Coordinates of C-alpha atoms and ligand atoms in Angstrom, one line a residue:
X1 CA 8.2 5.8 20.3
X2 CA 7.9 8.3 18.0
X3 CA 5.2 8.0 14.8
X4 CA 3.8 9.6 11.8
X5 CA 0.2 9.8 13.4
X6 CA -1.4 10.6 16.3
X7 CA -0.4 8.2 18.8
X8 CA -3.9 6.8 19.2
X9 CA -3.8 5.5 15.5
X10 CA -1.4 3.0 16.9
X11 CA -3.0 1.5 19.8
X12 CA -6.5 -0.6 20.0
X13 CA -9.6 2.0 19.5
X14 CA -9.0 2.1 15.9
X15 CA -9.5 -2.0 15.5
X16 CA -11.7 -2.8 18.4
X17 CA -14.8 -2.7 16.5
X18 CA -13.6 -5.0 14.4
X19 CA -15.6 -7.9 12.7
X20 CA -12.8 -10.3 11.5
X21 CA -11.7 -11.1 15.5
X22 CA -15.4 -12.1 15.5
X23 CA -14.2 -15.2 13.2
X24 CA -11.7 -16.5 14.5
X25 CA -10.0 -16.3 18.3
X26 CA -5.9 -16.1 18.7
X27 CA -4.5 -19.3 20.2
X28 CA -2.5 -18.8 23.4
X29 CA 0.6 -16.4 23.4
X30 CA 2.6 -14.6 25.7
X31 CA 4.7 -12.2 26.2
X32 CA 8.7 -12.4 26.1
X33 CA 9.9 -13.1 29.8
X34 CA 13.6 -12.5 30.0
X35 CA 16.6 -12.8 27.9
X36 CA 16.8 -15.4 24.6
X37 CA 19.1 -16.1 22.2
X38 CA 17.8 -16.8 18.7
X39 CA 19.6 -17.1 15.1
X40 CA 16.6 -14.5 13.5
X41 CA 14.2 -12.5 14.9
X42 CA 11.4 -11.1 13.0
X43 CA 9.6 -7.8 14.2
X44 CA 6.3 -7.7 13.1
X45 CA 3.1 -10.5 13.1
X46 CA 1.4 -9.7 10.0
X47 CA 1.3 -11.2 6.4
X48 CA 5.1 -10.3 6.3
X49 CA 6.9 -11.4 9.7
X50 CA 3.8 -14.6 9.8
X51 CA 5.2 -15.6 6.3
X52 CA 8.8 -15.1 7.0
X53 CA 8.8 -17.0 10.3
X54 CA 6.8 -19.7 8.9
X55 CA 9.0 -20.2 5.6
X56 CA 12.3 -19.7 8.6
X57 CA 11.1 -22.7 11.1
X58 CA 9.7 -25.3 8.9
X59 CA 13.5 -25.6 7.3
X60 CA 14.9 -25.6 11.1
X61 CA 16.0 -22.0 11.7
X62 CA 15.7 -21.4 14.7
X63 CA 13.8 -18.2 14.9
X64 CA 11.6 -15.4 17.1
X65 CA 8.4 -14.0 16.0
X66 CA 7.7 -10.5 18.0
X67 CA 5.0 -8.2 18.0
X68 CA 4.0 -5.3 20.3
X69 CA 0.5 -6.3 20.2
X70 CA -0.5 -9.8 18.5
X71 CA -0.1 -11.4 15.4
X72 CA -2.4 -9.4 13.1
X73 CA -2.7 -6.2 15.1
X74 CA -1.7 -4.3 11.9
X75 CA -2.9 -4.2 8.3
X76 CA -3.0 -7.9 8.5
X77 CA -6.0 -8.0 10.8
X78 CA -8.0 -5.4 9.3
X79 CA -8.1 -5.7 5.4
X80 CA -10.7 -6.6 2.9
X81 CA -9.6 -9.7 2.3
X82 CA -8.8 -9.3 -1.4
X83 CA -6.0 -11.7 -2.4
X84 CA -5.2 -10.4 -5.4
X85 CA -2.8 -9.0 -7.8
X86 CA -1.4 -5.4 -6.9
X87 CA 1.7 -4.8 -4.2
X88 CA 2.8 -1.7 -5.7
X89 CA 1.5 1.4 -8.4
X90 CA 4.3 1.7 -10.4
X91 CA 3.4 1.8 -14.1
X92 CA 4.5 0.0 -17.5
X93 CA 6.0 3.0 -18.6
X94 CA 8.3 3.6 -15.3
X95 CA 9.6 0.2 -15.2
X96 CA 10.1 0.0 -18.7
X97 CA 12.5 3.4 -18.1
X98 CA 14.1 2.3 -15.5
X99 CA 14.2 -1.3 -15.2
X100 CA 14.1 -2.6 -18.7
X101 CA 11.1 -4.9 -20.0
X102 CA 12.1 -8.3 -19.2
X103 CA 12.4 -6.7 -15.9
X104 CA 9.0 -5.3 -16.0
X105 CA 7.3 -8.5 -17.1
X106 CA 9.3 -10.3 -14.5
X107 CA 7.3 -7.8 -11.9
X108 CA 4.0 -8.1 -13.2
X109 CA 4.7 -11.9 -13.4
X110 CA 5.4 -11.6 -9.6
X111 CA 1.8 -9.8 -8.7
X112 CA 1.0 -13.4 -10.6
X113 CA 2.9 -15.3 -8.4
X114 CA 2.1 -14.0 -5.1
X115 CA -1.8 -14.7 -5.4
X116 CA -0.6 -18.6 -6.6
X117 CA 1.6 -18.5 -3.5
X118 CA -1.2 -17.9 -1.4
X119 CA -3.4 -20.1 -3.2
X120 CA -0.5 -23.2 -2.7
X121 CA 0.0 -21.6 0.8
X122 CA -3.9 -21.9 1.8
X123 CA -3.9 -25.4 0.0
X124 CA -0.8 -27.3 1.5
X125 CA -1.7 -25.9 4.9
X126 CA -4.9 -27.3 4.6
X127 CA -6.6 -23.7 6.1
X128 CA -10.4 -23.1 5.5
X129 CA -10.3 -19.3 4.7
X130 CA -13.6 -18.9 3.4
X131 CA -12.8 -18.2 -0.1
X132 CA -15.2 -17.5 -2.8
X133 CA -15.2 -15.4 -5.8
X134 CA -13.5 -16.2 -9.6
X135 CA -10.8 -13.1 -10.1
X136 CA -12.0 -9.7 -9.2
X137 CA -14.3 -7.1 -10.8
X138 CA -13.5 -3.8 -11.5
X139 CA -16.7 -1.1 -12.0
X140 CA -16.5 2.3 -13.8
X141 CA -17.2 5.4 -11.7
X142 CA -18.4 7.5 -15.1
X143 CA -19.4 6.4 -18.5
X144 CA -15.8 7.6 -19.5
X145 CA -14.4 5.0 -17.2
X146 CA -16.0 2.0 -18.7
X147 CA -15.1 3.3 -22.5
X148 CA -11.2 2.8 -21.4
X149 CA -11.6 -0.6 -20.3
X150 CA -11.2 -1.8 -23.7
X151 CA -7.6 -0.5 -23.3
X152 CA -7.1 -2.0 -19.8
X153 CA -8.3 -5.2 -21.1
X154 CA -5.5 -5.4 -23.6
X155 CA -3.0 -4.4 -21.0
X156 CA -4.5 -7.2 -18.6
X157 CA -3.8 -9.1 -21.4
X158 CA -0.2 -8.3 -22.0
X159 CA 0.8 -8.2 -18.5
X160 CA -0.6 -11.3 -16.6
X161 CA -1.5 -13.3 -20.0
X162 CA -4.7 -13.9 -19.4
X163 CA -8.2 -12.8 -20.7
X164 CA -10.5 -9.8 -18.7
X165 CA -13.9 -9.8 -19.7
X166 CA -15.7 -7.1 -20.2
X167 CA -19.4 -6.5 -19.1
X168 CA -22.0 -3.4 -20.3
X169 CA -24.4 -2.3 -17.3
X170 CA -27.0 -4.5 -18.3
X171 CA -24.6 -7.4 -18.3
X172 CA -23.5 -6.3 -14.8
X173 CA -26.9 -6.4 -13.9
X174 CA -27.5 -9.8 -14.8
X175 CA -24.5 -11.1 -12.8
X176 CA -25.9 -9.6 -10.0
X177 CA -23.6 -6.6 -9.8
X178 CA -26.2 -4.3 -8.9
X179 CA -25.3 -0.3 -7.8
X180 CA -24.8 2.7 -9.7
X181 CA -21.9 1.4 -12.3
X182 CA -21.4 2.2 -15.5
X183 CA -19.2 -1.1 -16.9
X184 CA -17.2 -3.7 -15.3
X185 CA -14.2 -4.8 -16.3
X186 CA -13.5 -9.2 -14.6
X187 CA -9.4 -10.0 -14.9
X188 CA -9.7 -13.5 -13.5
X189 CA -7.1 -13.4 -11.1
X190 CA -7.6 -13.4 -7.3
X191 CA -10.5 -14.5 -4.8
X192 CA -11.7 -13.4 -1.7
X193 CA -10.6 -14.7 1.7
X194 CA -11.0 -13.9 5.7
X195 CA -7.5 -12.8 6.1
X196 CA -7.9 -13.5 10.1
X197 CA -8.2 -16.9 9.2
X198 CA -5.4 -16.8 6.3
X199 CA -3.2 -15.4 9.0
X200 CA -4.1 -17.5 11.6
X201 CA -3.3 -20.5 9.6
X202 CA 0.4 -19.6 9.0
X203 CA 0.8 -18.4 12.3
X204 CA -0.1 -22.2 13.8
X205 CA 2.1 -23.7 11.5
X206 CA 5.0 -21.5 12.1
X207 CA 4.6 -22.4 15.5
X208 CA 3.9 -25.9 14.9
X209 CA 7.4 -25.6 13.3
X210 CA 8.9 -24.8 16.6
X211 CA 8.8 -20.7 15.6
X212 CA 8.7 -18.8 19.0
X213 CA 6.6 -16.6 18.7
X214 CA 5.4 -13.5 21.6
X215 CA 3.0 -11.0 22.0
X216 CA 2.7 -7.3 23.5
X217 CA 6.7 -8.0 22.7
X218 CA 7.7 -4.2 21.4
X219 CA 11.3 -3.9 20.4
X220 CA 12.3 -0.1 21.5
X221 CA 15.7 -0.7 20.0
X222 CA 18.4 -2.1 17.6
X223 CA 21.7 -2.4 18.8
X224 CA 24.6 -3.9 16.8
X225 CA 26.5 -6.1 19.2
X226 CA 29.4 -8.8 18.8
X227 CA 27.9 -11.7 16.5
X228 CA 24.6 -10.0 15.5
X229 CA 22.3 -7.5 17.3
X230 CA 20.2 -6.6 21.0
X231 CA 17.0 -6.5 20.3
X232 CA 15.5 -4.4 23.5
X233 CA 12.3 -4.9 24.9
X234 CA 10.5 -3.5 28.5
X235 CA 10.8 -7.4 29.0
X236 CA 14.2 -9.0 27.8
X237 CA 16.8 -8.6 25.6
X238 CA 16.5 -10.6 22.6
X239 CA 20.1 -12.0 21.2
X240 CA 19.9 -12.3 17.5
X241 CA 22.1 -13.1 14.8
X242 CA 19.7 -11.5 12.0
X243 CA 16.8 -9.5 12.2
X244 CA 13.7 -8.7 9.8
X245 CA 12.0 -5.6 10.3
X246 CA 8.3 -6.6 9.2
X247 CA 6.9 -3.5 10.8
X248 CA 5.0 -1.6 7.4
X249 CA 3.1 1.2 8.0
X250 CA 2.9 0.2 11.8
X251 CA 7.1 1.2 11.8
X252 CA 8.3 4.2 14.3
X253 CA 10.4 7.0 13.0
X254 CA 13.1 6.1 16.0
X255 CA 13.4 2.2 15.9
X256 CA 16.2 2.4 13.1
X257 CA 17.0 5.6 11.8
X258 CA 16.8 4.0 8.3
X259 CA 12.8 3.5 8.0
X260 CA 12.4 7.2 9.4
X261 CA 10.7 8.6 6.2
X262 CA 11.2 5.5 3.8
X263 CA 7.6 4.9 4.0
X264 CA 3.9 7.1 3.4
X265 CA 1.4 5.4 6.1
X266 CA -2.3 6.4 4.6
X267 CA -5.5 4.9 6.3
X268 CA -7.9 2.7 4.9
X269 CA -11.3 1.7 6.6
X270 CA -13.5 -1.1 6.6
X271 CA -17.3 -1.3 7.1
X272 CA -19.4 -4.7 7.6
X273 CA -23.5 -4.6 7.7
X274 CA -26.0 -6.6 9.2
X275 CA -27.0 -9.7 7.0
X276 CA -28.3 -7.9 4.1
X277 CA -32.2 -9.1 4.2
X278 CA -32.7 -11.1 0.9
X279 CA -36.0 -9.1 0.3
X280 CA -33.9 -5.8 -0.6
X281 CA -32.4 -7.6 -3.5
X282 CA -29.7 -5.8 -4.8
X283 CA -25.9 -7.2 -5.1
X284 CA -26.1 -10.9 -5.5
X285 CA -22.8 -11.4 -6.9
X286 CA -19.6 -13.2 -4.7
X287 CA -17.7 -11.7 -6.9
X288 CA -15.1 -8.9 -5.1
X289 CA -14.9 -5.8 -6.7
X290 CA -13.8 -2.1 -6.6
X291 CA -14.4 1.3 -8.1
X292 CA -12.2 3.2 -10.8
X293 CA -12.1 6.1 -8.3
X294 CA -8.6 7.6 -6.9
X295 CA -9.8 6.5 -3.6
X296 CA -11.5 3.7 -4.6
X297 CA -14.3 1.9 -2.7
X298 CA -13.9 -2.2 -2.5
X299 CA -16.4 -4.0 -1.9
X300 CA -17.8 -8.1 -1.7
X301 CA -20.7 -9.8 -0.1
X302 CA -19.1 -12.3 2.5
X303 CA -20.2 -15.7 2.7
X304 CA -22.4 -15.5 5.4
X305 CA -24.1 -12.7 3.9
X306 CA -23.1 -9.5 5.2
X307 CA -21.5 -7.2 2.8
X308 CA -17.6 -5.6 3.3
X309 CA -17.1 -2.3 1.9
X310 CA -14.2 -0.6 2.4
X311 CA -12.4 3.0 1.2
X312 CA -9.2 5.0 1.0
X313 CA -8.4 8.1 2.5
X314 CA -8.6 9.6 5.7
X315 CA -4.8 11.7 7.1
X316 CA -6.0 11.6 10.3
X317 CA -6.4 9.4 13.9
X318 CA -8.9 12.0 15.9
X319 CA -12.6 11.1 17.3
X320 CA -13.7 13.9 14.8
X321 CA -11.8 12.4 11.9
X322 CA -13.1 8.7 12.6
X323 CA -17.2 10.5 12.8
X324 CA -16.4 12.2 9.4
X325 CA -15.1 8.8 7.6
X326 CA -17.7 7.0 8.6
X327 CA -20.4 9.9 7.3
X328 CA -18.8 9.6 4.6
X329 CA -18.6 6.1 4.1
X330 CA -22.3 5.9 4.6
X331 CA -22.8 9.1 2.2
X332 CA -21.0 7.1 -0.3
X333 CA -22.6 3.4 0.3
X334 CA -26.0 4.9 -0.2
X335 CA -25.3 6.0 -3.5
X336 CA -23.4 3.2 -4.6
X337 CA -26.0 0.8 -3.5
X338 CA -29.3 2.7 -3.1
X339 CA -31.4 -0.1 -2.6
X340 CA -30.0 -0.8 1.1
X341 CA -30.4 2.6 2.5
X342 CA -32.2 0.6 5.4
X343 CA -29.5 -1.8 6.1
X344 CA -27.0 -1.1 9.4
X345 CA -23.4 -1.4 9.8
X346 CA -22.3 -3.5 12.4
X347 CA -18.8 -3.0 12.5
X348 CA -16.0 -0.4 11.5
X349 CA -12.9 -0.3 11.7
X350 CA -9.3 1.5 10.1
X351 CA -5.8 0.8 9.8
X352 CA -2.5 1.8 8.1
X353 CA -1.4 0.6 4.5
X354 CA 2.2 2.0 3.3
X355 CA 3.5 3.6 0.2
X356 CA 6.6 3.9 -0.9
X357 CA 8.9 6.5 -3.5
X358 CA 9.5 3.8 -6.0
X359 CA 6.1 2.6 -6.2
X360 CA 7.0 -1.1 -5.0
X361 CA 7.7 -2.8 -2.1
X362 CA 11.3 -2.7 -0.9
X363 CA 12.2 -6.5 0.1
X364 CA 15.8 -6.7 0.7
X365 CA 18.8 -5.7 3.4
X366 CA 18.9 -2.6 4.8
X367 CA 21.5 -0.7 4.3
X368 CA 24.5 -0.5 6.6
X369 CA 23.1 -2.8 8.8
X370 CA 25.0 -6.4 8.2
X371 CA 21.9 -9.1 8.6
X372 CA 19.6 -6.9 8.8
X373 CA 16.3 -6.8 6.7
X374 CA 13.5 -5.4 5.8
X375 CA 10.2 -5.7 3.5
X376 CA 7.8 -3.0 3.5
X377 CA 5.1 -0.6 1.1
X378 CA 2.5 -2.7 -0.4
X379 CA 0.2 0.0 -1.4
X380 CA -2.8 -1.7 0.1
X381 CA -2.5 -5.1 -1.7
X382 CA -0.6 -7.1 0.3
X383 CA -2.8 -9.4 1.3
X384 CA -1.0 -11.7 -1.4
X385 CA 2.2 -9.9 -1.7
X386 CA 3.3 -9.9 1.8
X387 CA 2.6 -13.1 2.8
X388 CA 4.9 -14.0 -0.3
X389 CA 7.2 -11.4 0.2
X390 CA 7.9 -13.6 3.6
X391 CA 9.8 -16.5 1.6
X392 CA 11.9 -14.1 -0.5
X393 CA 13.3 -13.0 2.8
X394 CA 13.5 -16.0 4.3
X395 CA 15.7 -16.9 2.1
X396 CA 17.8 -13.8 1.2
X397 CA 18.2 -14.3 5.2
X398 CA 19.7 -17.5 4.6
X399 CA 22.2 -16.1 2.2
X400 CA 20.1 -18.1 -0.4
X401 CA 18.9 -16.9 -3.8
X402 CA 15.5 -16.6 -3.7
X403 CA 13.6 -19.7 -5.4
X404 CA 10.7 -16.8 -6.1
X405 CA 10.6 -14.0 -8.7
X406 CA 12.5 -11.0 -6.9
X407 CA 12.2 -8.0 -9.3
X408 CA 14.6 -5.5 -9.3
X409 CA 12.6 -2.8 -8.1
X410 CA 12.1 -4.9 -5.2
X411 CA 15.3 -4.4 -4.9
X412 CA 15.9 -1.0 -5.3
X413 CA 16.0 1.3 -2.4
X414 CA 13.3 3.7 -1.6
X415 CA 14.0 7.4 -1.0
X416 CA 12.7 9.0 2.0
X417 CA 9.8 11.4 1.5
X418 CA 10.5 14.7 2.2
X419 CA 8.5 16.4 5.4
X420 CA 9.8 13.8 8.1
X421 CA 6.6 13.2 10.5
X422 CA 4.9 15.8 9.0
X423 CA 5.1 13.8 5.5
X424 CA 1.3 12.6 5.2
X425 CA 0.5 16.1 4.7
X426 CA 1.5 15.4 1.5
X427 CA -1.1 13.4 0.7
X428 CA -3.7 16.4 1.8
X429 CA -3.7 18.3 -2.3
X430 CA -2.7 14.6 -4.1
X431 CA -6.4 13.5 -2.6
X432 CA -8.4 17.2 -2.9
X433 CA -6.7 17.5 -6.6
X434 CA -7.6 13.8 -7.6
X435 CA -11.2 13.9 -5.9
X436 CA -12.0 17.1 -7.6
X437 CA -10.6 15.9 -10.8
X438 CA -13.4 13.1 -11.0
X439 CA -15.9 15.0 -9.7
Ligands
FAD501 C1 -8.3 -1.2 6.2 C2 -7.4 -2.0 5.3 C3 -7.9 -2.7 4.2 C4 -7.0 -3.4 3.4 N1 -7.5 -4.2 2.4 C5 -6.7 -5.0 1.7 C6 -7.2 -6.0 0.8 O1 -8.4 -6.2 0.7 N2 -6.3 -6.7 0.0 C7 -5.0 -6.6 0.1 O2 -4.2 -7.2 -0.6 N3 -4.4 -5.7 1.1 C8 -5.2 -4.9 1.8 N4 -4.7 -4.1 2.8 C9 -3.3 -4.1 2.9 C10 -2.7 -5.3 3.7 O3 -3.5 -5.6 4.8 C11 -1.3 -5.0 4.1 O4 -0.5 -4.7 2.9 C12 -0.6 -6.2 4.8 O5 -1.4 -6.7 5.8 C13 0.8 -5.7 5.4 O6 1.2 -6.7 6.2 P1 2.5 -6.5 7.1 O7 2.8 -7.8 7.8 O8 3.6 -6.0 6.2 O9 2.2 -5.3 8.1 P2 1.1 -5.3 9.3 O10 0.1 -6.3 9.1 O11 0.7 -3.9 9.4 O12 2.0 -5.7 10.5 C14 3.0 -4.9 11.2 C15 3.1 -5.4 12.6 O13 4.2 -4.8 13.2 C16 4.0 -4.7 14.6 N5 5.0 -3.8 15.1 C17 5.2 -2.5 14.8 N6 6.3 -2.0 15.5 C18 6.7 -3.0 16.2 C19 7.8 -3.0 17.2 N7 8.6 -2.0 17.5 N8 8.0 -4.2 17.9 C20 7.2 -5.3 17.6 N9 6.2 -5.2 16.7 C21 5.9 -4.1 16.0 C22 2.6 -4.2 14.6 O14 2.0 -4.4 15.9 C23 1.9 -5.0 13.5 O15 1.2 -6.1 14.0 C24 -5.6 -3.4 3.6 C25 -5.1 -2.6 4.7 C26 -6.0 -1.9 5.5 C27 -5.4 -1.1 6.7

């Protein structure tokens, strides 16, 4: 199949250093073995397709869950954990142009919803995911940084109606938010989770719903047929009346000609350290936080005492390229947190988060193919927002109206990017101009 990055980016190396499969194992799957017919099939185990199956079986659909690998191969299986608000990067100003403002309260309401959803989701499912931390924290970069969150703390204020506190360095300090910061800004919305365990959860009660679900299942093509569509695979033909594509930044360029383009992959990595030995002091705080940088650096101590830090950027799947992240990600750790030059990392890890032209996710049906759908382009916070995305499209797949908030923009198409496979390129002066910009 064809992809926007070398091939390698999309097979195993990049997660099998992994710490989160060091939580929890997968149960028992296996593999498609000859034809099926299904009403729905989803393509795709993470937040999305999990959520999307799991929302289709427990009201009695009768539904497929495929992925060429396992359930959380993808983004799913290798985030920070953050459950929190985000999902796209469009601004005030751009929804307010295009979309109105009720529509663009409706979508910050939304980024609301989706971390309640997972709360509710965590809760009724009864999963232990490890949570901890009250809302997240975000730290200024530069002095300049911190003076501005008095304006982001009135736009916090205005968009998700509730109060963001603001702390001084000293204050930081005091909570135990030790590293070179110069303010911190808390919007008390979010926590931190293992999202192995998150996804785990709704994949066993998906299929304790009577959800089929099969691994190292890759569907190589789409073909409209009489009643629905064949879903190829090397190992059967899947029969389905409706499909969701749940594929993200993890899509090929040649599945369905539609997603060729429709979405920016860019790469995200993860590090986890040893258990940080109390004696070096330092970050105390279960708080989970990131940096005001372009390509920010998140970060949270994990229950057990290691510490997660993870960063954006990175164009590239190469030996060399994976070496030079994770220079840098040491580089930039040991500034950030100077007091723990000693401590190791134990694992590390990158995956593929998608952006997409309109700044949102698209959630909806794709265009010229009848029962066909897609949800896609969480701009690295989907942790949340996919796994709520999943009952918007399980019910637009039941030709119901969606009992969640479903924003226009959601709604609203995404252009291609121009460039075709060559298209992350584009990313190459966005990140040297921005980086530069805050140097
Ligand atoms: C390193 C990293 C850190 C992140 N940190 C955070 C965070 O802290 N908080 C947050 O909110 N978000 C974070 N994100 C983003 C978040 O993980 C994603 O937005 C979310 O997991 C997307 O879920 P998904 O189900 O849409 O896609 P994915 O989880 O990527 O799943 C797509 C699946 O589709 C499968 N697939 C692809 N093609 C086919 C095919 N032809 N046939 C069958 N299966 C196929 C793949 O194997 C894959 O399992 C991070 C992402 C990364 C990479």
């Amino acid at each position: 199949m064809k992809y926007v990055y070398e091939s390698a980016a999309y097979g195993i190396d990049p997660v099998a250093d992994s710490y989160w499969p060091t939580t929890k194992p997968l149960p028992e799957l296996h593999p498609l073995d000859g034809n099926i017919q299904v009403d729905v099939t989803v393509i795709g185990a993470g937040f999305t397709g999990l959520s999307t199956a799991y929302h289709l079986a427990k009201v009695g659909v009768n539904v497929a869950l495929v992925d060429a690998h396992y359930p959380t191969f993808g983004a799913t299986g290798r985030n920070g954990g953050f459950c929190c608000l985000g999902g796209g990067k469009i601004t005030n100003k751009q929804l307010d142009k295009l979309f109105g403002v009720e529509e663009r309260r409706l979508y910050r309401q939304t980024e609301v919803a989706a971390v309640n959803s997972a709360q509710s989701m965590i809760a009724n499912l009864g999963l232990d995911v490890d949570a901890h931390s009250r809302g997240e924290t975000v730290l200024a970069h530069t002095a300049q940084r911190a003076a501005s969150f008095v304006t982001d703390q009135m736009s916090v204020h205005e968009d998700y109606g509730v109060s963001a506190t603001l702390h001084s360095k000293d204050e930081l300090l005091a909570l135990g938010m030790d590293g070179s910061f110069h303010g911190g800004l808390t919007i008390p919305i979010g926590f931190g989770l293992n999202p192995r365990k998150y996804a785990l959860g709704i994949l066993s009660a998906a299929m304790d719903a009577a959800a089929k679900v099969f691994c190292n299942t890759q569907v190589t093509a789409i073909t409209p047929a009489r009643d629905g569509y064949e879903l190829m695979t090397d190992l059967g033909v899947i029969h389905t009346k409706r499909f969701v594509l749940a594929t993200n930044a993890y899509s090929s360029e040649d599945l369905l000609p539609w997603m060729a383009g429709r979405f920016m992959p860019v790469q995200s990595s993860v590090v986890v350290t040893e258990q940080i030995p109390e004696a070096l002091r330092g970050w105390t705080s279960d708080q989970m936080a990131y940096d005001t940088r372009f390509l920010l650096h998140y970060f949270r101590k994990l229950p057990n005492g290691r510490f997660l830090f993870g960063m954006r950027g990175g164009l590239k799947f190469t030996p060399r390229s994976e070496k030079n992240i994770r220079k840098l990600m040491r580089a930039d750790f040991d500034t950030m947190f100077p007091k723990w030059r000693s401590v190791k990392f134990q694992n590390y890890w990158s995956g593929l988060v998608a952006l997409n032209r309109t700044m949102a996710p698209y959630v909806g049906e794709i265009p010229g193919y009848d029962g066909g759908f897609a949800a896609f382009g969480y701009h690295g916070n989907g942790v949340a927002m996919a796994s709520f995305v999943g009952g918007i499209v399980a019910d637009l797949v039941q030709d119901k109206d969606p009992s969640h908030p479903y924003p226009a923009v959601f709604r609203t198409v995404p252009k291609r990017f121009p460039l075709g496979r060559q298209r992350r390129w584009l990313m190459a002066p966005i990140y040297r101009l921005m980086t530069a910009y805050e140097a």
